[in-house]
Amino acid sequence: MIGSSRQLRLLSMLVLILFTGAINSETLLGRFIKERKEKDPTAEVVVATKYAALPWRLGRKSVLSALKDSLSRLGLSSVELYQLHWPGIWGNEGYIDGLGDAVEQGLVKAVGVSNYSEKRLRAAYKQLKSRGIPLASNQVNYSLIYRLPEENSVKATCDELGITLIAYSPIAQGVLTGKYTPENPPTGPRGRIYTPDFLTKLQPLLNRIKEIGQNYNKTPTQVVLNWLVAQENVVPIPGAKNAEQAKEFAGALGWRLTNDEVNELRSLASQTKPVIGFPVEKL
Ligand SMILES: *[C@@H]1O[C@H](CO)[C@@H](O)[C@H](O)[C@H]1NC(C)=O
Ligand SMILES: *[C@@H]1O[C@H](CO)[C@@H](O)[C@H](O)[C@H]1NC(C)=O
């Protein structure tokens, strides 16, 4: 079933989420899919990719032509999910019409958007609905320490309209895995957000995540991803750099934190809020 959360979940765990325009990753993924299918013709591969509303790509028709280019790089006749990468500054209606055309032409099974506010979500949902097409997903920044979607009604609107919330940065660039400590903060730009001071305030949360994980025989990463899945209607998309990480991420599924644990982690996370009030996008 299109956009069913099981399918999306499978997708999120197994397949790279691509940026349209990242020519090499689509070409590479196309090659890997071909190799995999040669070894095992029954292998199920679910692909999601994105359309970037770049200044030179305008309107409805450009969505289809970009998608056709993606499909040819991937060597596929259709993909499971096609997403608008971010809201266009203008011409969003044209892009949404283009997504609808892609579904009608059988080039994609489901369509979604990224970083859409409640208002944009409702408009896009309505526009697609008038053609009988569901809006399958909205990809936004969401993790235990970045809960804006809970505060700006995006999560509630997704739930209300049956739109799956795809959570990017679900482990907050590794900070929620517990790999950084006040003594060992990240280097580079991340070090400016995740300062030793911030990491100190985060310790109670990280310690509890670890403790809960031990009860389930799970890693902190698996706990943090499970917390997102427990919000219902949320599919986290951590970026796996190797097979080991992919296996770890897959271990976030098939079990569930209790409601008490879910609430306790949110409340511990809330206590770090003042420090996280300056995400990179505002710097
Ligand atoms: C998401 O939206 C924020 C705020 O409008 C913006 O700064 C950021 O670049 C967007 N990110 C993506 C991936 O679209
Ligand atoms: C997402 O949230 C994290 C905090 O967890 C922040 O550091 C990062 O800049 C945000 N990313 C984007 C693209 O908005």
GROMACS .gro file of C-alpha atoms and ligand atoms in nm:
model
  311
    1MET     CA    1   0.000   0.000   0.000
    2ILE     CA    2   0.136   0.337  -0.104
    3GLY     CA    3   0.285   0.536   0.177
    4SER     CA    4   0.205   0.267   0.429
    5SER     CA    5   0.428   0.320   0.724
    6ARG     CA    6   0.565  -0.032   0.704
    7GLN     CA    7   0.690   0.029   0.357
    8LEU     CA    8   0.829   0.366   0.445
    9ARG     CA    9   0.998   0.223   0.747
   10LEU     CA   10   1.160  -0.045   0.538
   11LEU     CA   11   1.270   0.220   0.298
   12SER     CA   12   1.411   0.439   0.564
   13MET     CA   13   1.622   0.166   0.708
   14LEU     CA   14   1.748   0.004   0.394
   15VAL     CA   15   1.789   0.262   0.127
   16LEU     CA   16   1.978   0.585   0.080
   17ILE     CA   17   1.775   0.895   0.065
   18LEU     CA   18   1.906   1.090  -0.226
   19PHE     CA   19   1.924   1.448  -0.325
   20THR     CA   20   1.820   1.496  -0.683
   21GLY     CA   21   2.116   1.656  -0.845
   22ALA     CA   22   2.356   1.438  -0.649
   23ILE     CA   23   2.421   1.262  -0.976
   24ASN     CA   24   2.680   1.025  -0.844
   25SER     CA   25   2.475   0.884  -0.561
   26GLU     CA   26   2.185   0.803  -0.793
   27THR     CA   27   2.414   0.645  -1.047
   28LEU     CA   28   2.590   0.444  -0.778
   29LEU     CA   29   2.265   0.334  -0.618
   30GLY     CA   30   2.138   0.226  -0.961
   31ARG     CA   31   2.447   0.013  -1.003
   32PHE     CA   32   2.413  -0.143  -0.655
   33ILE     CA   33   2.048  -0.226  -0.714
   34LYS     CA   34   2.138  -0.395  -1.042
   35GLU     CA   35   2.415  -0.598  -0.878
   36ARG     CA   36   2.188  -0.698  -0.592
   37LYS     CA   37   1.908  -0.807  -0.822
   38GLU     CA   38   2.148  -1.014  -1.030
   39LYS     CA   39   2.242  -1.205  -0.716
   40ASP     CA   40   1.888  -1.227  -0.585
   41PRO     CA   41   1.606  -1.147  -0.829
   42THR     CA   42   1.350  -1.151  -0.546
   43ALA     CA   43   1.530  -0.877  -0.348
   44GLU     CA   44   1.291  -0.597  -0.258
   45VAL     CA   45   1.438  -0.252  -0.299
   46VAL     CA   46   1.248   0.061  -0.209
   47VAL     CA   47   1.384   0.390  -0.340
   48ALA     CA   48   1.303   0.742  -0.232
   49THR     CA   49   1.456   1.042  -0.399
   50LYS     CA   50   1.407   1.415  -0.405
   51TYR     CA   51   1.342   1.705  -0.632
   52ALA     CA   52   1.529   2.025  -0.552
   53ALA     CA   53   1.344   2.341  -0.652
   54LEU     CA   54   1.655   2.514  -0.782
   55PRO     CA   55   1.625   2.863  -0.928
   56TRP     CA   56   1.663   2.742  -1.287
   57ARG     CA   57   1.404   2.471  -1.243
   58LEU     CA   58   1.065   2.626  -1.266
   59GLY     CA   59   0.722   2.483  -1.237
   60ARG     CA   60   0.522   2.177  -1.307
   61LYS     CA   61   0.709   2.041  -1.609
   62SER     CA   62   1.052   2.062  -1.448
   63VAL     CA   63   0.943   1.816  -1.179
   64LEU     CA   64   0.874   1.549  -1.440
   65SER     CA   65   1.190   1.614  -1.638
   66ALA     CA   66   1.409   1.603  -1.326
   67LEU     CA   67   1.238   1.281  -1.220
   68LYS     CA   68   1.295   1.121  -1.559
   69ASP     CA   69   1.663   1.210  -1.533
   70SER     CA   70   1.675   1.053  -1.186
   71LEU     CA   71   1.506   0.736  -1.309
   72SER     CA   72   1.750   0.704  -1.593
   73ARG     CA   73   2.046   0.743  -1.355
   74LEU     CA   74   1.891   0.486  -1.124
   75GLY     CA   75   1.808   0.252  -1.410
   76LEU     CA   76   1.452   0.215  -1.278
   77SER     CA   77   1.112   0.270  -1.439
   78SER     CA   78   0.963   0.410  -1.118
   79VAL     CA   79   1.051   0.492  -0.757
   80GLU     CA   80   0.846   0.442  -0.442
   81LEU     CA   81   0.866   0.798  -0.311
   82TYR     CA   82   0.947   1.131  -0.472
   83GLN     CA   83   0.985   1.432  -0.245
   84LEU     CA   84   1.013   1.804  -0.290
   85HIS     CA   85   1.342   1.887  -0.122
   86TRP     CA   86   1.236   2.214   0.034
   87PRO     CA   87   0.957   2.462  -0.019
   88GLY     CA   88   1.018   2.671  -0.328
   89ILE     CA   89   1.029   3.043  -0.269
   90TRP     CA   90   0.750   3.073  -0.521
   91GLY     CA   91   0.567   2.841  -0.756
   92ASN     CA   92   0.493   2.574  -0.496
   93GLU     CA   93   0.157   2.501  -0.658
   94GLY     CA   94   0.330   2.418  -0.983
   95TYR     CA   95   0.568   2.181  -0.807
   96ILE     CA   96   0.282   2.006  -0.630
   97ASP     CA   97   0.100   1.970  -0.964
   98GLY     CA   98   0.422   1.822  -1.102
   99LEU     CA   99   0.430   1.566  -0.819
  100GLY     CA  100   0.070   1.474  -0.902
  101ASP     CA  101   0.161   1.431  -1.270
  102ALA     CA  102   0.445   1.199  -1.170
  103VAL     CA  103   0.200   0.975  -0.982
  104GLU     CA  104  -0.051   0.978  -1.268
  105GLN     CA  105   0.218   0.882  -1.517
  106GLY     CA  106   0.320   0.587  -1.303
  107LEU     CA  107   0.672   0.719  -1.246
  108VAL     CA  108   0.635   0.724  -0.866
  109LYS     CA  109   0.415   0.534  -0.622
  110ALA     CA  110   0.389   0.813  -0.366
  111VAL     CA  111   0.486   1.176  -0.326
  112GLY     CA  112   0.600   1.389  -0.034
  113VAL     CA  113   0.747   1.723   0.068
  114SER     CA  114   1.025   1.838   0.300
  115ASN     CA  115   1.037   2.106   0.565
  116TYR     CA  116   0.674   2.206   0.514
  117SER     CA  117   0.496   2.414   0.776
  118GLU     CA  118   0.141   2.336   0.881
  119LYS     CA  119   0.000   2.593   0.640
  120ARG     CA  120   0.195   2.463   0.340
  121LEU     CA  121   0.110   2.105   0.433
  122ARG     CA  122  -0.260   2.175   0.436
  123ALA     CA  123  -0.244   2.353   0.101
  124ALA     CA  124  -0.039   2.078  -0.066
  125TYR     CA  125  -0.261   1.808   0.083
  126LYS     CA  126  -0.573   1.977  -0.051
  127GLN     CA  127  -0.426   2.036  -0.394
  128LEU     CA  128  -0.325   1.670  -0.434
  129LYS     CA  129  -0.648   1.545  -0.280
  130SER     CA  130  -0.850   1.720  -0.548
  131ARG     CA  131  -0.681   1.480  -0.793
  132GLY     CA  132  -0.733   1.180  -0.563
  133ILE     CA  133  -0.364   1.161  -0.471
  134PRO     CA  134  -0.248   1.132  -0.108
  135LEU     CA  135   0.037   1.343   0.027
  136ALA     CA  136   0.250   1.061   0.168
  137SER     CA  137   0.523   1.233   0.369
  138ASN     CA  138   0.682   1.546   0.512
  139GLN     CA  139   1.053   1.526   0.589
  140VAL     CA  140   1.158   1.750   0.878
  141ASN     CA  141   1.429   1.785   1.141
  142TYR     CA  142   1.309   1.586   1.441
  143SER     CA  143   1.488   1.419   1.729
  144LEU     CA  144   1.476   1.404   2.109
  145ILE     CA  145   1.672   1.728   2.131
  146TYR     CA  146   1.506   1.903   1.836
  147ARG     CA  147   1.132   1.875   1.885
  148LEU     CA  148   1.016   2.172   1.681
  149PRO     CA  149   0.761   1.958   1.488
  150GLU     CA  150   0.582   1.898   1.821
  151GLU     CA  151   0.572   2.269   1.894
  152ASN     CA  152   0.475   2.413   1.555
  153SER     CA  153   0.185   2.168   1.491
  154VAL     CA  154   0.361   1.996   1.203
  155LYS     CA  155   0.352   1.661   1.380
  156ALA     CA  156  -0.014   1.703   1.477
  157THR     CA  157  -0.106   1.805   1.123
  158CYS     CA  158   0.074   1.504   0.976
  159ASP     CA  159  -0.117   1.279   1.216
  160GLU     CA  160  -0.447   1.444   1.132
  161LEU     CA  161  -0.400   1.422   0.755
  162GLY     CA  162  -0.235   1.079   0.747
  163ILE     CA  163   0.100   1.213   0.627
  164THR     CA  164   0.404   1.015   0.745
  165LEU     CA  165   0.660   1.236   0.919
  166ILE     CA  166   1.009   1.144   0.797
  167ALA     CA  167   1.260   1.255   1.060
  168TYR     CA  168   1.600   1.374   0.941
  169SER     CA  169   1.892   1.428   1.182
  170PRO     CA  170   1.723   1.173   1.415
  171ILE     CA  171   2.040   1.121   1.619
  172ALA     CA  172   2.135   1.489   1.604
  173GLN     CA  173   2.462   1.442   1.417
  174GLY     CA  174   2.573   1.169   1.653
  175VAL     CA  175   2.522   1.369   1.970
  176LEU     CA  176   2.245   1.139   2.090
  177THR     CA  177   2.457   0.826   2.043
  178GLY     CA  178   2.664   0.934   2.341
  179LYS     CA  179   2.986   0.937   2.141
  180TYR     CA  180   3.067   1.293   2.253
  181THR     CA  181   3.134   1.393   2.614
  182PRO     CA  182   3.221   1.725   2.777
  183GLU     CA  183   3.584   1.607   2.771
  184ASN     CA  184   3.556   1.493   2.411
  185PRO     CA  185   3.330   1.741   2.223
  186PRO     CA  186   3.293   1.728   1.844
  187THR     CA  187   3.539   1.929   1.637
  188GLY     CA  188   3.457   2.168   1.351
  189PRO     CA  189   3.124   2.351   1.313
  190ARG     CA  190   2.942   2.093   1.530
  191GLY     CA  191   3.168   2.187   1.816
  192ARG     CA  192   3.017   2.535   1.817
  193ILE     CA  193   2.668   2.399   1.891
  194TYR     CA  194   2.757   2.098   2.100
  195THR     CA  195   2.988   2.275   2.340
  196PRO     CA  196   3.126   2.112   2.656
  197ASP     CA  197   2.870   2.316   2.849
  198PHE     CA  198   2.584   2.184   2.639
  199LEU     CA  199   2.719   1.830   2.658
  200THR     CA  200   2.737   1.858   3.037
  201LYS     CA  201   2.368   1.955   3.052
  202LEU     CA  202   2.288   1.667   2.821
  203GLN     CA  203   2.451   1.402   3.041
  204PRO     CA  204   2.141   1.310   3.247
  205LEU     CA  205   1.950   1.242   2.925
  206LEU     CA  206   2.236   1.047   2.768
  207ASN     CA  207   2.288   0.844   3.085
  208ARG     CA  208   1.922   0.751   3.102
  209ILE     CA  209   1.916   0.658   2.732
  210LYS     CA  210   2.209   0.427   2.795
  211GLU     CA  211   2.051   0.275   3.105
  212ILE     CA  212   1.721   0.208   2.932
  213GLY     CA  213   1.909   0.056   2.639
  214GLN     CA  214   2.085  -0.186   2.870
  215ASN     CA  215   1.749  -0.317   2.993
  216TYR     CA  216   1.650  -0.403   2.637
  217ASN     CA  217   1.999  -0.504   2.525
  218LYS     CA  218   1.994  -0.211   2.283
  219THR     CA  219   2.244   0.064   2.201
  220PRO     CA  220   2.172   0.431   2.277
  221THR     CA  221   2.127   0.490   1.902
  222GLN     CA  222   1.861   0.220   1.889
  223VAL     CA  223   1.681   0.371   2.189
  224VAL     CA  224   1.682   0.718   2.038
  225LEU     CA  225   1.544   0.590   1.706
  226ASN     CA  226   1.285   0.381   1.887
  227TRP     CA  227   1.174   0.693   2.073
  228LEU     CA  228   1.093   0.856   1.739
  229VAL     CA  229   0.914   0.547   1.607
  230ALA     CA  230   0.712   0.541   1.932
  231GLN     CA  231   0.570   0.885   1.844
  232GLU     CA  232   0.361   0.693   1.584
  233ASN     CA  233   0.356   0.790   1.220
  234VAL     CA  234   0.726   0.882   1.232
  235VAL     CA  235   1.000   0.724   1.020
  236PRO     CA  236   1.353   0.822   1.122
  237ILE     CA  237   1.616   0.823   0.848
  238PRO     CA  238   1.961   0.800   1.007
  239GLY     CA  239   2.241   0.803   0.751
  240ALA     CA  240   2.433   0.477   0.755
  241LYS     CA  241   2.798   0.504   0.656
  242ASN     CA  242   2.857   0.128   0.652
  243ALA     CA  243   2.683  -0.209   0.684
  244GLU     CA  244   2.747  -0.225   1.057
  245GLN     CA  245   2.563   0.102   1.117
  246ALA     CA  246   2.277  -0.011   0.892
  247LYS     CA  247   2.241  -0.325   1.105
  248GLU     CA  248   2.247  -0.120   1.422
  249PHE     CA  249   1.973   0.109   1.286
  250ALA     CA  250   1.760  -0.190   1.187
  251GLY     CA  251   1.780  -0.304   1.552
  252ALA     CA  252   1.576   0.003   1.645
  253LEU     CA  253   1.271  -0.184   1.514
  254GLY     CA  254   1.077  -0.483   1.640
  255TRP     CA  255   1.042  -0.368   2.002
  256ARG     CA  256   0.907  -0.060   2.180
  257LEU     CA  257   0.989   0.163   2.472
  258THR     CA  258   0.711   0.187   2.730
  259ASN     CA  259   0.503   0.504   2.738
  260ASP     CA  260   0.662   0.593   3.072
  261GLU     CA  261   1.008   0.570   2.919
  262VAL     CA  262   0.900   0.773   2.616
  263ASN     CA  263   0.767   1.048   2.844
  264GLU     CA  264   1.062   1.038   3.079
  265LEU     CA  265   1.308   1.085   2.792
  266ARG     CA  266   1.109   1.378   2.654
  267SER     CA  267   1.104   1.544   2.991
  268LEU     CA  268   1.479   1.494   3.044
  269ALA     CA  269   1.537   1.633   2.694
  270SER     CA  270   1.325   1.941   2.772
  271GLN     CA  271   1.569   2.034   3.043
  272THR     CA  272   1.843   2.096   2.785
  273LYS     CA  273   1.622   2.320   2.573
  274PRO     CA  274   1.776   2.662   2.639
  275VAL     CA  275   2.109   2.537   2.509
  276ILE     CA  276   1.974   2.392   2.186
  277GLY     CA  277   1.797   2.716   2.097
  278PHE     CA  278   2.048   2.797   1.826
  279PRO     CA  279   2.055   2.534   1.554
  280VAL     CA  280   2.295   2.575   1.263
  281GLU     CA  281   2.031   2.716   1.033
  282LYS     CA  282   2.014   3.027   1.250
  283LEU     CA  283   2.387   3.087   1.271
  284LIG     C1  284   1.431   2.389   0.666
  284LIG     O1  285   1.372   2.512   0.704
  284LIG     C2  286   1.457   2.600   0.773
  284LIG     C3  287   1.375   2.719   0.821
  284LIG     O2  288   1.293   2.770   0.721
  284LIG     C4  289   1.571   2.636   0.680
  284LIG     O3  290   1.656   2.725   0.742
  284LIG     C5  291   1.645   2.507   0.640
  284LIG     O4  292   1.748   2.533   0.549
  284LIG     C6  293   1.551   2.406   0.577
  284LIG     N1  294   1.620   2.281   0.559
  284LIG     C7  295   1.597   2.199   0.456
  284LIG     C8  296   1.676   2.074   0.451
  284LIG     O5  297   1.517   2.221   0.368
  285LIG     C1  298   1.861   1.989   1.279
  285LIG     O1  299   1.867   1.992   1.418
  285LIG     C2  300   1.996   1.986   1.471
  285LIG     C3  301   1.982   1.976   1.621
  285LIG     O2  302   1.951   1.846   1.653
  285LIG     C4  303   2.072   2.107   1.428
  285LIG     O3  304   2.201   2.105   1.482
  285LIG     C5  305   2.079   2.107   1.277
  285LIG     O4  306   2.140   2.224   1.234
  285LIG     C6  307   1.940   2.101   1.217
  285LIG     N1  308   1.957   2.079   1.073
  285LIG     C7  309   1.892   2.150   0.979
  285LIG     C8  310   1.925   2.121   0.837
  285LIG     O5  311   1.809   2.234   1.006
   0.00000   0.00000   0.00000
